[in-house]
mmCIF file of C-alpha atoms in Angstrom:
data_model
loop_
_atom_site.group_PDB
_atom_site.id
_atom_site.type_symbol
_atom_site.label_atom_id
_atom_site.label_comp_id
_atom_site.label_asym_id
_atom_site.label_seq_id
_atom_site.Cartn_x
_atom_site.Cartn_y
_atom_site.Cartn_z
ATOM 1 C CA MET X 29 3.836 -42.491 -36.995
ATOM 2 C CA TYR X 30 4.699 -43.908 -40.543
ATOM 3 C CA VAL X 31 1.923 -45.303 -43.225
ATOM 4 C CA ASP X 32 3.347 -46.039 -46.686
ATOM 5 C CA ASP X 33 6.854 -44.886 -45.548
ATOM 6 C CA LYS X 34 5.287 -41.445 -44.789
ATOM 7 C CA LEU X 35 5.959 -39.930 -41.734
ATOM 8 C CA TYR X 36 2.646 -37.933 -40.019
ATOM 9 C CA THR X 37 2.773 -36.472 -37.052
ATOM 10 C CA ASP X 38 -0.864 -35.297 -36.507
ATOM 11 C CA LEU X 39 -3.179 -37.945 -34.984
ATOM 12 C CA ILE X 40 -6.731 -37.313 -36.278
ATOM 13 C CA ILE X 41 -8.865 -40.218 -34.549
ATOM 14 C CA PRO X 42 -11.947 -40.677 -37.276
ATOM 15 C CA GLU X 43 -15.759 -40.188 -36.479
ATOM 16 C CA ASP X 44 -16.082 -44.049 -36.731
ATOM 17 C CA VAL X 45 -13.834 -45.090 -33.599
ATOM 18 C CA THR X 46 -15.045 -44.625 -30.238
ATOM 19 C CA TYR X 47 -13.209 -47.040 -28.280
ATOM 20 C CA PHE X 48 -9.423 -47.765 -29.039
ATOM 21 C CA THR X 49 -6.774 -49.794 -26.878
ATOM 22 C CA HIS X 50 -2.903 -50.053 -27.318
ATOM 23 C CA ARG X 51 -2.673 -48.431 -31.127
ATOM 24 C CA PHE X 52 -0.033 -45.432 -30.649
ATOM 25 C CA LEU X 53 2.271 -47.340 -27.438
ATOM 26 C CA GLY X 54 5.418 -46.003 -27.720
ATOM 27 C CA CYS X 55 4.821 -43.803 -31.013
ATOM 28 C CA THR X 56 7.399 -40.821 -30.318
ATOM 29 C CA SER X 57 6.831 -39.103 -33.860
ATOM 30 C CA ILE X 58 2.841 -37.995 -32.762
ATOM 31 C CA GLU X 59 2.820 -34.573 -31.899
ATOM 32 C CA ASN X 60 -0.937 -33.134 -32.141
ATOM 33 C CA VAL X 61 -3.705 -35.372 -31.173
ATOM 34 C CA VAL X 62 -6.924 -34.808 -32.268
ATOM 35 C CA LEU X 63 -10.105 -36.371 -30.455
ATOM 36 C CA HIS X 64 -13.631 -35.925 -31.777
ATOM 37 C CA ASP X 65 -17.074 -35.929 -29.483
ATOM 38 C CA LYS X 66 -18.439 -39.477 -30.241
ATOM 39 C CA ILE X 67 -15.111 -40.897 -28.192
ATOM 40 C CA THR X 68 -16.260 -43.056 -25.146
ATOM 41 C CA GLY X 69 -13.394 -45.398 -24.542
ATOM 42 C CA ILE X 70 -9.513 -45.493 -24.321
ATOM 43 C CA GLN X 71 -7.867 -48.371 -22.989
ATOM 44 C CA ASP X 72 -4.555 -48.811 -21.206
ATOM 45 C CA SER X 73 -1.759 -47.559 -22.665
ATOM 46 C CA ALA X 74 -2.970 -45.921 -25.645
ATOM 47 C CA PHE X 75 -0.385 -43.321 -25.537
ATOM 48 C CA TYR X 76 2.178 -44.839 -23.136
ATOM 49 C CA LEU X 77 5.425 -43.969 -23.943
ATOM 50 C CA CYS X 78 4.134 -41.121 -26.911
ATOM 51 C CA SER X 79 6.765 -38.453 -25.489
ATOM 52 C CA GLY X 80 6.288 -36.080 -28.595
ATOM 53 C CA ILE X 81 3.083 -35.280 -28.021
ATOM 54 C CA SER X 82 2.556 -32.013 -27.132
ATOM 55 C CA ASN X 83 -1.092 -30.510 -28.241
ATOM 56 C CA VAL X 84 -3.913 -32.595 -27.600
ATOM 57 C CA PHE X 85 -7.129 -30.877 -29.611
ATOM 58 C CA ILE X 86 -11.071 -31.581 -28.101
ATOM 59 C CA ASN X 87 -14.521 -29.590 -29.038
ATOM 60 C CA SER X 88 -15.476 -29.645 -25.271
ATOM 61 C CA LEU X 89 -14.984 -30.224 -21.830
ATOM 62 C CA GLU X 90 -18.270 -31.994 -21.635
ATOM 63 C CA SER X 91 -17.666 -34.505 -24.510
ATOM 64 C CA TYR X 92 -13.816 -35.175 -22.555
ATOM 65 C CA TYR X 93 -15.124 -35.783 -19.468
ATOM 66 C CA LYS X 94 -17.116 -38.918 -20.735
ATOM 67 C CA ILE X 95 -14.318 -40.535 -22.372
ATOM 68 C CA TYR X 96 -13.624 -43.233 -20.069
ATOM 69 C CA PHE X 97 -9.776 -43.513 -19.758
ATOM 70 C CA GLU X 98 -8.459 -46.692 -18.410
ATOM 71 C CA ASN X 99 -5.853 -45.603 -16.207
ATOM 72 C CA ASP X 100 -3.782 -42.273 -16.910
ATOM 73 C CA THR X 101 -1.395 -43.888 -19.744
ATOM 74 C CA ALA X 102 -4.319 -44.189 -21.812
ATOM 75 C CA LYS X 103 -5.017 -40.105 -21.959
ATOM 76 C CA PRO X 104 -2.762 -38.089 -24.407
ATOM 77 C CA MET X 105 -1.536 -35.962 -22.109
ATOM 78 C CA HIS X 106 0.403 -38.596 -19.777
ATOM 79 C CA ASP X 107 3.610 -37.233 -20.841
ATOM 80 C CA ILE X 108 2.750 -33.555 -20.823
ATOM 81 C CA ALA X 109 1.208 -31.303 -23.769
ATOM 82 C CA ASP X 110 -1.155 -28.198 -24.042
ATOM 83 C CA LEU X 111 -4.906 -28.531 -24.394
ATOM 84 C CA TYR X 112 -6.730 -26.866 -26.758
ATOM 85 C CA VAL X 113 -10.591 -26.957 -26.158
ATOM 86 C CA ASN X 114 -12.554 -25.689 -29.590
ATOM 87 C CA GLY X 115 -9.754 -24.284 -30.947
ATOM 88 C CA GLU X 116 -8.692 -22.172 -27.524
ATOM 89 C CA LEU X 117 -5.669 -22.846 -25.344
ATOM 90 C CA PHE X 118 -6.939 -24.144 -22.076
ATOM 91 C CA THR X 119 -5.437 -22.571 -19.033
ATOM 92 C CA GLU X 120 -8.348 -21.902 -16.654
ATOM 93 C CA TRP X 121 -10.630 -24.813 -14.921
ATOM 94 C CA VAL X 122 -13.508 -24.152 -13.264
ATOM 95 C CA VAL X 123 -14.580 -27.274 -11.763
ATOM 96 C CA PRO X 124 -18.304 -27.840 -12.978
ATOM 97 C CA SER X 125 -20.692 -28.092 -10.212
ATOM 98 C CA ASN X 126 -21.538 -31.541 -10.783
ATOM 99 C CA HIS X 127 -18.198 -32.728 -9.998
ATOM 100 C CA ASP X 128 -17.650 -34.286 -6.389
ATOM 101 C CA ALA X 129 -14.107 -34.846 -7.104
ATOM 102 C CA ILE X 130 -11.257 -34.062 -9.360
ATOM 103 C CA ARG X 131 -9.496 -37.218 -11.357
ATOM 104 C CA TRP X 132 -6.682 -37.170 -13.549
ATOM 105 C CA TYR X 133 -8.765 -35.438 -16.627
ATOM 106 C CA PHE X 134 -5.481 -32.850 -16.751
ATOM 107 C CA ARG X 135 -2.962 -34.852 -15.824
ATOM 108 C CA GLY X 136 0.056 -33.096 -17.787
ATOM 109 C CA CYS X 137 -1.949 -30.432 -18.994
ATOM 110 C CA SER X 138 1.076 -27.903 -19.425
ATOM 111 C CA SER X 139 -1.432 -25.121 -20.614
ATOM 112 C CA LEU X 140 -3.389 -25.000 -17.349
ATOM 113 C CA LYS X 141 -2.634 -22.363 -14.946
ATOM 114 C CA ARG X 142 -5.793 -21.517 -12.907
ATOM 115 C CA VAL X 143 -7.983 -23.836 -11.032
ATOM 116 C CA VAL X 144 -11.496 -22.818 -9.406
ATOM 117 C CA ILE X 145 -12.772 -25.528 -7.027
ATOM 118 C CA HIS X 146 -16.201 -25.245 -5.585
ATOM 119 C CA ASP X 147 -17.205 -26.481 -2.468
ATOM 120 C CA GLY X 148 -19.151 -29.110 -3.344
ATOM 121 C CA VAL X 149 -15.148 -30.947 -4.118
ATOM 122 C CA SER X 150 -14.305 -32.942 -1.241
ATOM 123 C CA MET X 151 -11.714 -34.896 -2.973
ATOM 124 C CA ILE X 152 -8.482 -34.487 -5.616
ATOM 125 C CA GLY X 153 -7.607 -37.830 -6.804
ATOM 126 C CA ASP X 154 -4.205 -39.462 -7.093
ATOM 127 C CA SER X 155 -1.898 -37.435 -9.975
ATOM 128 C CA ALA X 156 -4.815 -35.362 -10.480
ATOM 129 C CA PHE X 157 -2.355 -32.326 -11.783
ATOM 130 C CA PHE X 158 0.650 -34.454 -11.780
ATOM 131 C CA GLN X 159 2.966 -32.426 -14.582
ATOM 132 C CA CYS X 160 0.633 -29.458 -14.974
ATOM 133 C CA THR X 161 4.080 -27.590 -15.224
ATOM 134 C CA ASN X 162 2.433 -23.810 -15.322
ATOM 135 C CA LEU X 163 -0.350 -24.643 -12.873
ATOM 136 C CA SER X 164 0.221 -21.584 -10.588
ATOM 137 C CA ASP X 165 -2.976 -20.345 -9.160
ATOM 138 C CA ILE X 166 -5.762 -22.643 -7.163
ATOM 139 C CA VAL X 167 -9.031 -21.208 -5.588
ATOM 140 C CA TRP X 168 -9.723 -23.892 -3.409
ATOM 141 C CA GLY X 169 -13.232 -25.079 -2.089
ATOM 142 C CA GLY X 170 -14.064 -27.455 0.285
ATOM 143 C CA VAL X 171 -11.551 -29.945 -0.731
ATOM 144 C CA GLU X 172 -11.002 -32.304 2.268
ATOM 145 C CA TYR X 173 -8.873 -35.101 1.065
ATOM 146 C CA ILE X 174 -5.846 -34.906 -1.867
ATOM 147 C CA ASP X 175 -4.311 -38.146 -2.881
ATOM 148 C CA ASN X 176 -0.877 -39.281 -3.567
ATOM 149 C CA TRP X 177 0.903 -37.212 -6.107
ATOM 150 C CA ALA X 178 -1.905 -34.845 -6.743
ATOM 151 C CA PHE X 179 0.279 -31.954 -7.762
ATOM 152 C CA TYR X 180 3.688 -33.727 -8.279
ATOM 153 C CA GLY X 181 5.628 -31.258 -10.812
ATOM 154 C CA CYS X 182 3.021 -28.210 -10.692
#
């Protein structure tokens, strides 16, 4: 991303920005994305075609769950990236007990290797783990339904 003729590869969303739209559509030079805890929503295609993103940094999973992603192309991991939570590489997800379904939170998360699903989860949604290329260990709970493309590319 160029600003005043200077190439930037790190995108750090300012603290006063809580919701944004198609701002980065097709920006292939972005490599690292930092999302702060106050973000409430990211609109359709915000990170679509941003194929250079390789790392996404968040402070906590709890704040990440609260972000309203209009669809999967609003996610910075849409095209495959490693996720860092509070500075540590995210490799295992134990599904929180208050989740009864799994959506596309981690679609394209290349660092994710293991998922532990509790008995209260009944559905894994469309593209939930799409392109989680290193996911190799799943501990199943009471899943009754797995939607299309849930594990494509794993």
